[in-house]
Amino acid sequence: MNPVLVSISLLVCSNVFMTFAWYAHLKELNGKPWIVAALVSWGIALFEYLFQVPANRIGYSVLSVGELKILQEVITLSVFVPFSLLYLKEPLKLDYLWAGLCLCGAVFFMFRSKMV
């Protein structure tokens, strides 16, 4: 299987776990001491690392670290926006669009040498 697609798939899984680790406690553990939220988040983050580490190791066989990082940022925003809208019930903001367009520019500049 294509290492880039495997890496992207693993990074998507990784980001789902990390988004929950970073933000779900704001809704689910509201009112609990921060140490409880931190420990629960660390538990969730363990699963994130089980996807993220192989994703980067596989991706690094064909991509540079910079390319991996830009992919990670695009995937992060792609996971975060639906999470914040659907799970946290945050309002949709035009700023998400602008941030996404900036990331498209970053992807273009990071991968343009491979497009030629």
mmCIF file of C-alpha atoms in Angstrom:
data_model
loop_
_atom_site.group_PDB
_atom_site.id
_atom_site.type_symbol
_atom_site.label_atom_id
_atom_site.label_comp_id
_atom_site.label_asym_id
_atom_site.label_seq_id
_atom_site.Cartn_x
_atom_site.Cartn_y
_atom_site.Cartn_z
ATOM 1 C CA MET A 1 0.000 0.000 0.000
ATOM 2 C CA ASN A 2 1.114 3.576 -0.662
ATOM 3 C CA PRO A 3 3.104 4.843 2.372
ATOM 4 C CA VAL A 4 1.683 8.364 2.003
ATOM 5 C CA LEU A 5 -1.900 7.080 2.169
ATOM 6 C CA VAL A 6 -1.070 4.828 5.124
ATOM 7 C CA SER A 7 0.576 7.749 6.899
ATOM 8 C CA ILE A 8 -2.375 10.060 6.215
ATOM 9 C CA SER A 9 -4.857 7.432 7.435
ATOM 10 C CA LEU A 10 -2.903 6.892 10.644
ATOM 11 C CA LEU A 11 -2.558 10.645 11.161
ATOM 12 C CA VAL A 12 -6.331 11.077 10.836
ATOM 13 C CA CYS A 13 -6.867 8.421 13.524
ATOM 14 C CA SER A 14 -4.180 10.039 15.644
ATOM 15 C CA ASN A 15 -5.825 13.434 15.355
ATOM 16 C CA VAL A 16 -9.239 12.152 16.362
ATOM 17 C CA PHE A 17 -7.765 10.807 19.598
ATOM 18 C CA MET A 18 -5.652 13.914 20.230
ATOM 19 C CA THR A 19 -8.541 16.284 19.605
ATOM 20 C CA PHE A 20 -10.579 14.388 22.197
ATOM 21 C CA ALA A 21 -7.594 14.371 24.582
ATOM 22 C CA TRP A 22 -7.115 18.124 24.246
ATOM 23 C CA TYR A 23 -10.703 19.358 24.154
ATOM 24 C CA ALA A 24 -13.323 16.774 25.226
ATOM 25 C CA HIS A 25 -12.627 17.421 28.903
ATOM 26 C CA LEU A 26 -13.955 20.958 28.430
ATOM 27 C CA LYS A 27 -17.407 19.442 27.996
ATOM 28 C CA GLU A 28 -17.205 16.075 29.743
ATOM 29 C CA LEU A 29 -15.138 16.917 32.828
ATOM 30 C CA ASN A 30 -16.271 20.486 33.381
ATOM 31 C CA GLY A 31 -16.205 21.162 37.106
ATOM 32 C CA LYS A 32 -13.713 18.387 37.870
ATOM 33 C CA PRO A 33 -10.224 19.271 39.126
ATOM 34 C CA TRP A 34 -7.752 19.937 36.327
ATOM 35 C CA ILE A 35 -5.598 16.996 37.433
ATOM 36 C CA VAL A 36 -8.485 14.606 36.632
ATOM 37 C CA ALA A 37 -8.809 16.150 33.183
ATOM 38 C CA ALA A 38 -5.043 15.893 32.665
ATOM 39 C CA LEU A 39 -4.928 12.215 33.652
ATOM 40 C CA VAL A 40 -7.901 11.328 31.445
ATOM 41 C CA SER A 41 -6.340 13.296 28.591
ATOM 42 C CA TRP A 42 -3.031 11.460 29.012
ATOM 43 C CA GLY A 43 -4.881 8.165 28.835
ATOM 44 C CA ILE A 44 -6.509 9.188 25.568
ATOM 45 C CA ALA A 45 -3.214 10.577 24.258
ATOM 46 C CA LEU A 46 -1.590 7.166 24.656
ATOM 47 C CA PHE A 47 -3.845 5.890 21.881
ATOM 48 C CA GLU A 48 -2.963 8.962 19.822
ATOM 49 C CA TYR A 49 0.710 8.056 20.019
ATOM 50 C CA LEU A 50 -0.013 4.472 18.967
ATOM 51 C CA PHE A 51 -1.185 5.925 15.633
ATOM 52 C CA GLN A 52 1.044 8.994 15.369
ATOM 53 C CA VAL A 53 4.427 7.303 15.827
ATOM 54 C CA PRO A 54 3.940 4.694 13.078
ATOM 55 C CA ALA A 55 2.325 7.353 10.854
ATOM 56 C CA ASN A 56 5.427 9.520 11.033
ATOM 57 C CA ARG A 57 7.835 6.593 10.694
ATOM 58 C CA ILE A 58 6.017 5.303 7.606
ATOM 59 C CA GLY A 59 5.548 8.781 6.149
ATOM 60 C CA TYR A 60 9.189 9.695 6.707
ATOM 61 C CA SER A 61 10.201 6.907 4.331
ATOM 62 C CA VAL A 62 8.851 8.995 1.431
ATOM 63 C CA LEU A 63 8.222 12.504 2.819
ATOM 64 C CA SER A 64 10.361 15.112 4.515
ATOM 65 C CA VAL A 65 9.720 16.197 8.086
ATOM 66 C CA GLY A 66 8.354 19.513 6.792
ATOM 67 C CA GLU A 67 5.924 17.738 4.485
ATOM 68 C CA LEU A 68 4.791 15.492 7.321
ATOM 69 C CA LYS A 69 4.248 18.527 9.557
ATOM 70 C CA ILE A 70 2.166 20.377 6.975
ATOM 71 C CA LEU A 71 0.053 17.250 6.402
ATOM 72 C CA GLN A 72 -0.399 17.019 10.163
ATOM 73 C CA GLU A 73 -1.621 20.623 10.376
ATOM 74 C CA VAL A 74 -4.096 20.179 7.521
ATOM 75 C CA ILE A 75 -5.429 16.985 9.093
ATOM 76 C CA THR A 76 -5.612 18.681 12.504
ATOM 77 C CA LEU A 77 -7.819 21.472 11.184
ATOM 78 C CA SER A 78 -9.880 18.984 9.164
ATOM 79 C CA VAL A 79 -10.598 17.012 12.344
ATOM 80 C CA PHE A 80 -10.893 19.995 14.703
ATOM 81 C CA VAL A 81 -13.508 21.971 12.785
ATOM 82 C CA PRO A 82 -16.156 19.203 12.705
ATOM 83 C CA PHE A 83 -15.300 18.294 16.318
ATOM 84 C CA SER A 84 -15.791 21.854 17.534
ATOM 85 C CA LEU A 85 -19.018 22.265 15.572
ATOM 86 C CA LEU A 86 -20.630 18.893 16.268
ATOM 87 C CA TYR A 87 -19.248 17.865 19.658
ATOM 88 C CA LEU A 88 -18.598 21.155 21.444
ATOM 89 C CA LYS A 89 -21.422 22.993 19.639
ATOM 90 C CA GLU A 90 -19.170 25.946 18.824
ATOM 91 C CA PRO A 91 -20.450 28.376 16.183
ATOM 92 C CA LEU A 92 -19.089 28.126 12.641
ATOM 93 C CA LYS A 93 -16.735 31.001 11.971
ATOM 94 C CA LEU A 94 -15.418 32.371 8.717
ATOM 95 C CA ASP A 95 -11.986 32.262 10.352
ATOM 96 C CA TYR A 96 -11.967 28.484 9.792
ATOM 97 C CA LEU A 97 -12.191 29.118 6.060
ATOM 98 C CA TRP A 98 -9.352 31.652 6.136
ATOM 99 C CA ALA A 99 -7.184 29.313 8.203
ATOM 100 C CA GLY A 100 -7.934 26.506 5.757
ATOM 101 C CA LEU A 101 -6.946 28.686 2.813
ATOM 102 C CA CYS A 102 -3.682 29.579 4.544
ATOM 103 C CA LEU A 103 -3.005 25.875 5.044
ATOM 104 C CA CYS A 104 -3.718 25.252 1.356
ATOM 105 C CA GLY A 105 -1.028 27.814 0.601
ATOM 106 C CA ALA A 106 1.343 26.057 3.006
ATOM 107 C CA VAL A 107 0.637 22.714 1.308
ATOM 108 C CA PHE A 108 1.291 24.251 -2.096
ATOM 109 C CA PHE A 109 4.641 25.722 -1.077
ATOM 110 C CA MET A 110 5.744 22.613 0.798
ATOM 111 C CA PHE A 111 4.879 20.198 -2.020
ATOM 112 C CA ARG A 112 5.417 22.353 -5.128
ATOM 113 C CA SER A 113 8.753 20.766 -5.970
ATOM 114 C CA LYS A 114 7.028 17.370 -6.132
ATOM 115 C CA MET A 115 4.301 18.731 -8.409
ATOM 116 C CA VAL A 116 6.700 19.558 -11.220
#
